[in-house]
Coordinates of C-alpha atoms and ligand atoms in Angstrom, one line a residue:
X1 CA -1.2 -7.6 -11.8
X2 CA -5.3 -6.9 -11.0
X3 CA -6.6 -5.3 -8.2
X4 CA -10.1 -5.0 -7.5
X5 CA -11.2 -2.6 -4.9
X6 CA -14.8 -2.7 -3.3
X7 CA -15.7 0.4 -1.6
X8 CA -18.3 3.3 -0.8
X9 CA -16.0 5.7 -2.4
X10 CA -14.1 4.9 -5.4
X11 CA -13.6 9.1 -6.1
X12 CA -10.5 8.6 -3.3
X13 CA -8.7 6.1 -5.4
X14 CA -8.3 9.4 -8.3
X15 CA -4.7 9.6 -5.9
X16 CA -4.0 6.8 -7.7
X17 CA -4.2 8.1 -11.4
X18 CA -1.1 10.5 -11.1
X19 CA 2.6 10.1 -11.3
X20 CA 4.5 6.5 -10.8
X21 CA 1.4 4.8 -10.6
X22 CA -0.5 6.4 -12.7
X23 CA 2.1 5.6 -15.0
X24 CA 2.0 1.9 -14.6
X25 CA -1.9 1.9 -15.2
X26 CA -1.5 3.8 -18.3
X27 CA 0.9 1.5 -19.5
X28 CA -1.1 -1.6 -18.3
X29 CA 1.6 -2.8 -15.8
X30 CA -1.2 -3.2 -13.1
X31 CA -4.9 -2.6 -13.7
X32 CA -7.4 -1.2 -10.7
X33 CA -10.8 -1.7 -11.3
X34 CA -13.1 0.3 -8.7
X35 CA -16.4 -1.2 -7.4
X36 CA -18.9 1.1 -5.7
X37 CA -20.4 -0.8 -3.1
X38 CA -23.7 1.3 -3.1
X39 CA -24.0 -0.1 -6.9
X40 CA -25.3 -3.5 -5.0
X41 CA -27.7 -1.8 -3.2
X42 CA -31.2 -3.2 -3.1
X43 CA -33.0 0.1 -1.8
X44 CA -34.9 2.7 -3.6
X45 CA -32.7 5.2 -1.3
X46 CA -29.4 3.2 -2.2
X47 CA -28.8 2.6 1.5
X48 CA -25.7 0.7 2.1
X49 CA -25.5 1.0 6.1
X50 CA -27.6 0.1 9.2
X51 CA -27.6 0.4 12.9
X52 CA -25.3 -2.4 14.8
X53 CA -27.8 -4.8 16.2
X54 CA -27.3 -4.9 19.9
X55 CA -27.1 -0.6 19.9
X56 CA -24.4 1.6 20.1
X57 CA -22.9 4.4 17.8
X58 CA -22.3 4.2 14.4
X59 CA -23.1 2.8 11.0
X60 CA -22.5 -0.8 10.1
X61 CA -22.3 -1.9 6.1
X62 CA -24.5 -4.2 4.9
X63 CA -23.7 -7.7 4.3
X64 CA -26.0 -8.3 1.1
X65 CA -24.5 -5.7 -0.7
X66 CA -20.5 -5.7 0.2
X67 CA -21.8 -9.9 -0.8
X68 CA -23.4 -8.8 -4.3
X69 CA -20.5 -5.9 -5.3
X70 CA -17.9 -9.3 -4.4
X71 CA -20.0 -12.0 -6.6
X72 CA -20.0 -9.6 -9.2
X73 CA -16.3 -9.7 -9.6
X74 CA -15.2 -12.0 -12.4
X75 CA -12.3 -14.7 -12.6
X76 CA -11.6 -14.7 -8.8
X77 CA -10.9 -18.3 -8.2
X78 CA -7.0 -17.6 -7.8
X79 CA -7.4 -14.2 -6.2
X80 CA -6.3 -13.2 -2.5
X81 CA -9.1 -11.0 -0.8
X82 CA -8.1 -8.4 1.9
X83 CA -9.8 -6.6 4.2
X84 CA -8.2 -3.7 5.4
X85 CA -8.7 -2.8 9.5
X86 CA -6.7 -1.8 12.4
X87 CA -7.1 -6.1 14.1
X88 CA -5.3 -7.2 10.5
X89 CA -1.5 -8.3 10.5
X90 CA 0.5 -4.5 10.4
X91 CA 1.6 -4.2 7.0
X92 CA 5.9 -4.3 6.3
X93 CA 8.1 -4.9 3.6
X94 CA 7.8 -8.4 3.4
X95 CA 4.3 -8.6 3.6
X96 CA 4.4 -6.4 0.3
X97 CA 7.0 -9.1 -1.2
X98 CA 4.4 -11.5 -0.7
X99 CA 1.5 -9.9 -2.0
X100 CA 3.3 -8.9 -4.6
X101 CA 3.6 -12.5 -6.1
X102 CA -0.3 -12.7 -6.1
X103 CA -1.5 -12.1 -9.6
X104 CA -4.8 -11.0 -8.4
X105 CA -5.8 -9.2 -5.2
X106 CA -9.4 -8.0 -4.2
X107 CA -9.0 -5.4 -1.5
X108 CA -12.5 -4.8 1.1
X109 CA -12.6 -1.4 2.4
X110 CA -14.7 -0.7 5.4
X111 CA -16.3 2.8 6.3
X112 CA -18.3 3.8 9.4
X113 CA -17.4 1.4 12.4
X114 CA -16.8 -1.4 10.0
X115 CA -18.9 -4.6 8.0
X116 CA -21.1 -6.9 9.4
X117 CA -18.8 -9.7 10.6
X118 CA -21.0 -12.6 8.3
X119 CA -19.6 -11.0 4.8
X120 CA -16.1 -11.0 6.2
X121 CA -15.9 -14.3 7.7
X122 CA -17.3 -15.8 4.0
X123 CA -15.3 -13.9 1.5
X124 CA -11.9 -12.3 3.5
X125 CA -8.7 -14.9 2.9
X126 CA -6.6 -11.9 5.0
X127 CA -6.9 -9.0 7.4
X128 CA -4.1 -6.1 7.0
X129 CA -3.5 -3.2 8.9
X130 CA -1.4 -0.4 7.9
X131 CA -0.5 0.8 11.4
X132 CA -2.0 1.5 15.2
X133 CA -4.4 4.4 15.0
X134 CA -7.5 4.6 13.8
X135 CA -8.7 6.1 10.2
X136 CA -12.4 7.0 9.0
X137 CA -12.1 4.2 6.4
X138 CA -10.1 1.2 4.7
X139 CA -9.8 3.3 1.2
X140 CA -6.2 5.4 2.7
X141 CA -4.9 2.0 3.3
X142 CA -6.1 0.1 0.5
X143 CA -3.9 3.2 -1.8
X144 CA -0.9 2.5 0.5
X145 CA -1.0 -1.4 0.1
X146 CA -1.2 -0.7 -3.5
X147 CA 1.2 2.0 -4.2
X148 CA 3.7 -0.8 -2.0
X149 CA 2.8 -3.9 -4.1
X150 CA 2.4 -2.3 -7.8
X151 CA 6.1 -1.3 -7.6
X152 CA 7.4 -4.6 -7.6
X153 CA 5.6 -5.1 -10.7
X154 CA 8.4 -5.1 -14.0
X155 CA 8.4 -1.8 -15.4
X156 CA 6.9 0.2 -12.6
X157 CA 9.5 1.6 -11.2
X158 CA 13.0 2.7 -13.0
X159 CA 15.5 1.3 -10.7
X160 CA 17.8 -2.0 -11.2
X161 CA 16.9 -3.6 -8.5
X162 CA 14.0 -3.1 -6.1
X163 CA 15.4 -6.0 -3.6
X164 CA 18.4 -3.3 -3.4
X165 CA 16.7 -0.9 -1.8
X166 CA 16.0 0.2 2.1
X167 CA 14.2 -2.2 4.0
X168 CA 14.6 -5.0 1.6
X169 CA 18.0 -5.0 2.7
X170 CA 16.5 -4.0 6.6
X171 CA 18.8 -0.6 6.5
X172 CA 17.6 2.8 5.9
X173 CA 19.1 5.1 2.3
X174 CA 21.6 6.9 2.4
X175 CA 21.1 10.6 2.2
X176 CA 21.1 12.0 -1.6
X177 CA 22.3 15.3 -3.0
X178 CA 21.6 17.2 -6.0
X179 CA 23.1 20.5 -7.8
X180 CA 24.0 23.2 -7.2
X181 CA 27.2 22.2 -5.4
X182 CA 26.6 24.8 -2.5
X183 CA 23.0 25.3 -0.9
X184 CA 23.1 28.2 1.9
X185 CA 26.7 27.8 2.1
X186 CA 26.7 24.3 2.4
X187 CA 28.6 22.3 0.3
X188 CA 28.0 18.6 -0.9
X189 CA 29.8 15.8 0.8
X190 CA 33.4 16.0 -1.4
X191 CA 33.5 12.4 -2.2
X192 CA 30.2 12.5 -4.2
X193 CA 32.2 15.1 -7.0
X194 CA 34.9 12.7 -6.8
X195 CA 34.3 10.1 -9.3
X196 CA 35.9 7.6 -7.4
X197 CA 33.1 5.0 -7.4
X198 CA 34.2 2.9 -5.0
X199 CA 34.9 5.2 -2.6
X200 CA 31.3 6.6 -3.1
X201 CA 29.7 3.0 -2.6
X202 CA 31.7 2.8 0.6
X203 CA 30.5 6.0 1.8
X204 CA 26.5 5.2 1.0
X205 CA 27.2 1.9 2.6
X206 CA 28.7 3.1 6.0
X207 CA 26.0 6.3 5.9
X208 CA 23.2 3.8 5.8
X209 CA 24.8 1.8 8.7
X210 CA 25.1 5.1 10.4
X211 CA 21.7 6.5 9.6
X212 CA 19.9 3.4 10.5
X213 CA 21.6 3.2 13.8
X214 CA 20.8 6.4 14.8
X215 CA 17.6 6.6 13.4
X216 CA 16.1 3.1 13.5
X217 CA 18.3 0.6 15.8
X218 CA 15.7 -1.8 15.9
X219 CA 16.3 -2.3 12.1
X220 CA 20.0 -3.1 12.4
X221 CA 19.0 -5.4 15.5
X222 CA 17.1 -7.9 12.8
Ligands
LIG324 N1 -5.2 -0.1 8.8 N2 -9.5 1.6 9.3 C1 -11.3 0.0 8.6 C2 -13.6 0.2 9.5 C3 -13.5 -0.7 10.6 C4 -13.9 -0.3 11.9 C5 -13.9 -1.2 13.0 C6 -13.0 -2.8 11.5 C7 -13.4 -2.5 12.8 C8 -7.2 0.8 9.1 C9 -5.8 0.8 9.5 C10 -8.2 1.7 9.7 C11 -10.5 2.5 9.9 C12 -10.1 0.8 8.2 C13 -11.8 1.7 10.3 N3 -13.0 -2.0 10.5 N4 -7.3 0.0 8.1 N5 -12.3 0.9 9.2 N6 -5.2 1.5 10.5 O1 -7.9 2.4 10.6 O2 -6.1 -0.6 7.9

């Protein structure tokens, strides 16, 4: 799967070059490519930003350059572009399903108070959010939408089945133990050292029902 990424500051997405994802790149399971907005800039100072028309505080981006960085992006007839910002649709699980059956996603990431609306109404298929509050840029959730979607790429993650896991299923995971047997003089739940498999898939099953219900209702209400 190829992701493209326009932004200010491609430096953030280094986050992305270390463990399970940095993995998957290595081994070509997904590929970023990073394009630095300012690259596109037309000015002798490399200015990217100007002053909203109409006043107020802030910095807007340019539209000719977030334009020129996306036109310079190759093969993007079949590709989804995003633009990340707190009016998108709030990213969940099956949001990341979806996008995770694109085989090509362009993700726009906004600094300062955002992009001149002109750029995004011409290029932006989809606005996502990653959650109410407010962040200094798009590049935080552009990494979190995708660290979601590369895992549902083959070979990304080591697991049978990702469809198994929480919030697929719309539960919570059971809690998980490790050695030694006693930690502070507390001992691991006894039908974990049992072998008894069945037993053990009854437990996780009723601890996830439990731990959902206490922790997230509203998840065991859908
Ligand atoms: N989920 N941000 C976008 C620039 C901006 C400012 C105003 C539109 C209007 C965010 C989020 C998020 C910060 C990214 C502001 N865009 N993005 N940026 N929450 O907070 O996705």
């Amino acid at each position: 799967m190829n992701f493209d990424v326009l932004t200010l500051f491609p430096e953030m997405f280094d986050a992305l070059n270390s463990s399970i994802i940095g993995r998957a790149k290595e081994k070509n399971l997904i590929n970023i490519n990073l394009i630095n907005i300012r690259d596109f800039s037309k000015d002798k100072h490399k200015k990217v930003d100007d002053t909203p028309y109409g006043g107020g505080a802030g910095m807007v981006m340019k539209p000719d350059c977030v334009y020129d960085a996306f036109c310079s992006i190759e093969n993007k007839d079949n590709a989804k572009v995003i633009y990340m910002s707190p009016q998108g649709k709030k990213l969940d699980q099956k949001k990341v399903e979806e996008l995770a059956n694109e085989e090509h996603l362009i993700i726009l990431c906004g600094h300062y108070e955002g992009i001149d609306q002109r750029v995004i109404d011409k290029i932006v298929d989809e606005e996502i959010s990653i959650g109410d509050y407010v962040l200094t840029g798009g590049e935080i959730p552009a990494m979190v939408l995708i660290d979601s979607v590369a895992r549902y790429n083959d070979g990304v993650i080591d697991r049978e089945s990702i469809k198994e896991e929480s919030f697929a299923n719309g539960m919570l995971e059971y809690p998980q133990y490790t050695r030694p047997e006693v930690f502070e003089g507390v001992r691991v739940p006894e039908v974990l050292l049992s072998g008894h498999h069945e037993n053990i898939e009854k437990w996780r099953r009723e601890e996830a029902f439990r731990i959902t219900n206490l922790k997230r209702p509203d998840l065991n209400k859908k």
